[in-house]
Amino acid sequence: MGSALLLGVADRGTWPLFIVGTGLTGLGCGVFSPSLNAAALLAIDPAYAGLGSGLLNTARQVGMAMGVALLGSLIGMHDTLLGLRLSVVLVAACFFAVIALSVRYVPRKETA
């Protein structure tokens, strides 16, 4: 939702759209992160929970560092608006990929 709003940013007059879109994207990341931890740890044998948690957090930190560098370079393009739109599409694609992988690979709890 936040990424879709950010696609509507066109010039300085659309700053409220930028603020709301960025806020919703940040809120989504904040809600999504603990859920991702829980889902990943459900898919791991409890004997390896420490290893799995460490691997997950390391992968997340490396991904964030690479993501910030990539998005920063896109936004720093000569055409800033194009860079922003490419960044937003990339972020949305990553969210959808994680959701699709979670649906496919995270085991469901059986209810009685």
CSV table of C-alpha atoms in Angstrom, one decimal:
chain,number,residue,atom,x,y,z
A,1,MET,CA,0.0,0.0,0.0
A,2,GLY,CA,2.8,2.4,1.0
A,3,SER,CA,4.8,1.5,-2.1
A,4,ALA,CA,1.8,2.1,-4.3
A,5,LEU,CA,1.3,5.6,-2.8
A,6,LEU,CA,5.0,6.4,-3.4
A,7,LEU,CA,4.5,5.7,-7.1
A,8,GLY,CA,2.2,8.8,-7.2
A,9,VAL,CA,5.0,11.1,-6.2
A,10,ALA,CA,5.7,13.5,-9.0
A,11,ASP,CA,7.1,16.8,-7.7
A,12,ARG,CA,7.5,18.9,-4.6
A,13,GLY,CA,3.7,19.4,-4.5
A,14,THR,CA,3.1,15.8,-3.7
A,15,TRP,CA,5.1,15.7,-0.5
A,16,PRO,CA,2.1,14.7,1.6
A,17,LEU,CA,1.8,11.6,-0.5
A,18,PHE,CA,5.6,10.9,0.0
A,19,ILE,CA,5.2,11.3,3.8
A,20,VAL,CA,2.2,8.9,4.0
A,21,GLY,CA,3.7,6.4,1.6
A,22,THR,CA,7.0,6.3,3.4
A,23,GLY,CA,5.2,6.0,6.8
A,24,LEU,CA,3.0,3.1,5.6
A,25,THR,CA,6.0,1.3,4.1
A,26,GLY,CA,7.9,1.7,7.4
A,27,LEU,CA,4.9,0.5,9.4
A,28,GLY,CA,4.6,-2.5,7.2
A,29,CYS,CA,8.3,-3.3,7.7
A,30,GLY,CA,7.9,-3.0,11.4
A,31,VAL,CA,4.9,-5.4,11.5
A,32,PHE,CA,6.4,-7.7,9.0
A,33,SER,CA,9.8,-8.3,10.6
A,34,PRO,CA,8.7,-10.1,13.8
A,35,SER,CA,6.3,-12.2,11.8
A,36,LEU,CA,9.1,-13.2,9.5
A,37,ASN,CA,11.2,-14.2,12.5
A,38,ALA,CA,8.4,-16.4,13.9
A,39,ALA,CA,7.7,-18.0,10.5
A,40,ALA,CA,11.4,-18.8,10.0
A,41,LEU,CA,11.8,-20.3,13.4
A,42,LEU,CA,8.7,-22.4,12.9
A,43,ALA,CA,10.3,-24.0,9.9
A,44,ILE,CA,13.5,-25.0,11.8
A,45,ASP,CA,14.0,-27.9,14.0
A,46,PRO,CA,14.0,-26.6,17.6
A,47,ALA,CA,17.4,-28.1,18.2
A,48,TYR,CA,18.8,-25.6,15.6
A,49,ALA,CA,16.8,-22.6,16.7
A,50,GLY,CA,19.9,-20.6,17.8
A,51,LEU,CA,21.7,-21.3,14.5
A,52,GLY,CA,18.6,-20.5,12.5
A,53,SER,CA,18.0,-17.2,14.4
A,54,GLY,CA,21.6,-16.2,13.9
A,55,LEU,CA,21.5,-17.0,10.2
A,56,LEU,CA,18.2,-15.1,9.7
A,57,ASN,CA,19.5,-12.0,11.5
A,58,THR,CA,22.8,-12.1,9.6
A,59,ALA,CA,21.0,-12.4,6.3
A,60,ARG,CA,18.6,-9.6,7.2
A,61,GLN,CA,21.5,-7.2,8.1
A,62,VAL,CA,23.4,-8.0,4.9
A,63,GLY,CA,20.2,-7.6,2.9
A,64,MET,CA,19.5,-4.2,4.5
A,65,ALA,CA,23.0,-3.0,3.9
A,66,MET,CA,22.9,-4.1,0.2
A,67,GLY,CA,19.4,-2.7,-0.1
A,68,VAL,CA,20.3,0.7,1.2
A,69,ALA,CA,23.2,0.9,-1.1
A,70,LEU,CA,21.2,-0.2,-4.1
A,71,LEU,CA,18.2,2.1,-3.3
A,72,GLY,CA,20.5,5.0,-2.6
A,73,SER,CA,22.2,4.5,-6.0
A,74,LEU,CA,18.9,4.4,-7.8
A,75,ILE,CA,17.5,7.5,-6.0
A,76,GLY,CA,20.8,9.2,-6.8
A,77,MET,CA,20.3,8.8,-10.5
A,78,HIS,CA,20.2,11.8,-12.8
A,79,ASP,CA,16.5,11.5,-13.0
A,80,THR,CA,15.6,11.3,-9.3
A,81,LEU,CA,11.9,10.6,-10.0
A,82,LEU,CA,12.7,7.6,-12.1
A,83,GLY,CA,15.1,6.4,-9.5
A,84,LEU,CA,12.4,6.7,-6.8
A,85,ARG,CA,9.9,4.8,-8.9
A,86,LEU,CA,12.4,2.0,-9.6
A,87,SER,CA,13.3,1.8,-5.9
A,88,VAL,CA,9.6,1.6,-5.0
A,89,VAL,CA,9.0,-1.2,-7.5
A,90,LEU,CA,12.0,-3.1,-6.3
A,91,VAL,CA,10.9,-2.8,-2.6
A,92,ALA,CA,7.4,-4.0,-3.5
A,93,ALA,CA,8.8,-6.9,-5.6
A,94,CYS,CA,10.9,-8.0,-2.6
A,95,PHE,CA,7.9,-7.9,-0.2
A,96,PHE,CA,5.9,-10.0,-2.6
A,97,ALA,CA,8.7,-12.5,-3.1
A,98,VAL,CA,9.1,-13.0,0.7
A,99,ILE,CA,5.3,-13.4,1.0
A,100,ALA,CA,5.2,-16.0,-1.8
A,101,LEU,CA,8.2,-17.9,-0.3
A,102,SER,CA,6.6,-17.8,3.1
A,103,VAL,CA,3.3,-19.2,1.8
A,104,ARG,CA,5.1,-21.9,-0.1
A,105,TYR,CA,7.7,-23.0,2.5
A,106,VAL,CA,6.5,-22.2,6.0
A,107,PRO,CA,4.7,-25.1,7.6
A,108,ARG,CA,1.2,-24.6,8.9
A,109,LYS,CA,0.2,-25.7,12.4
A,110,GLU,CA,-2.4,-28.4,12.4
A,111,THR,CA,-5.6,-27.5,14.3
A,112,ALA,CA,-7.6,-30.3,16.0
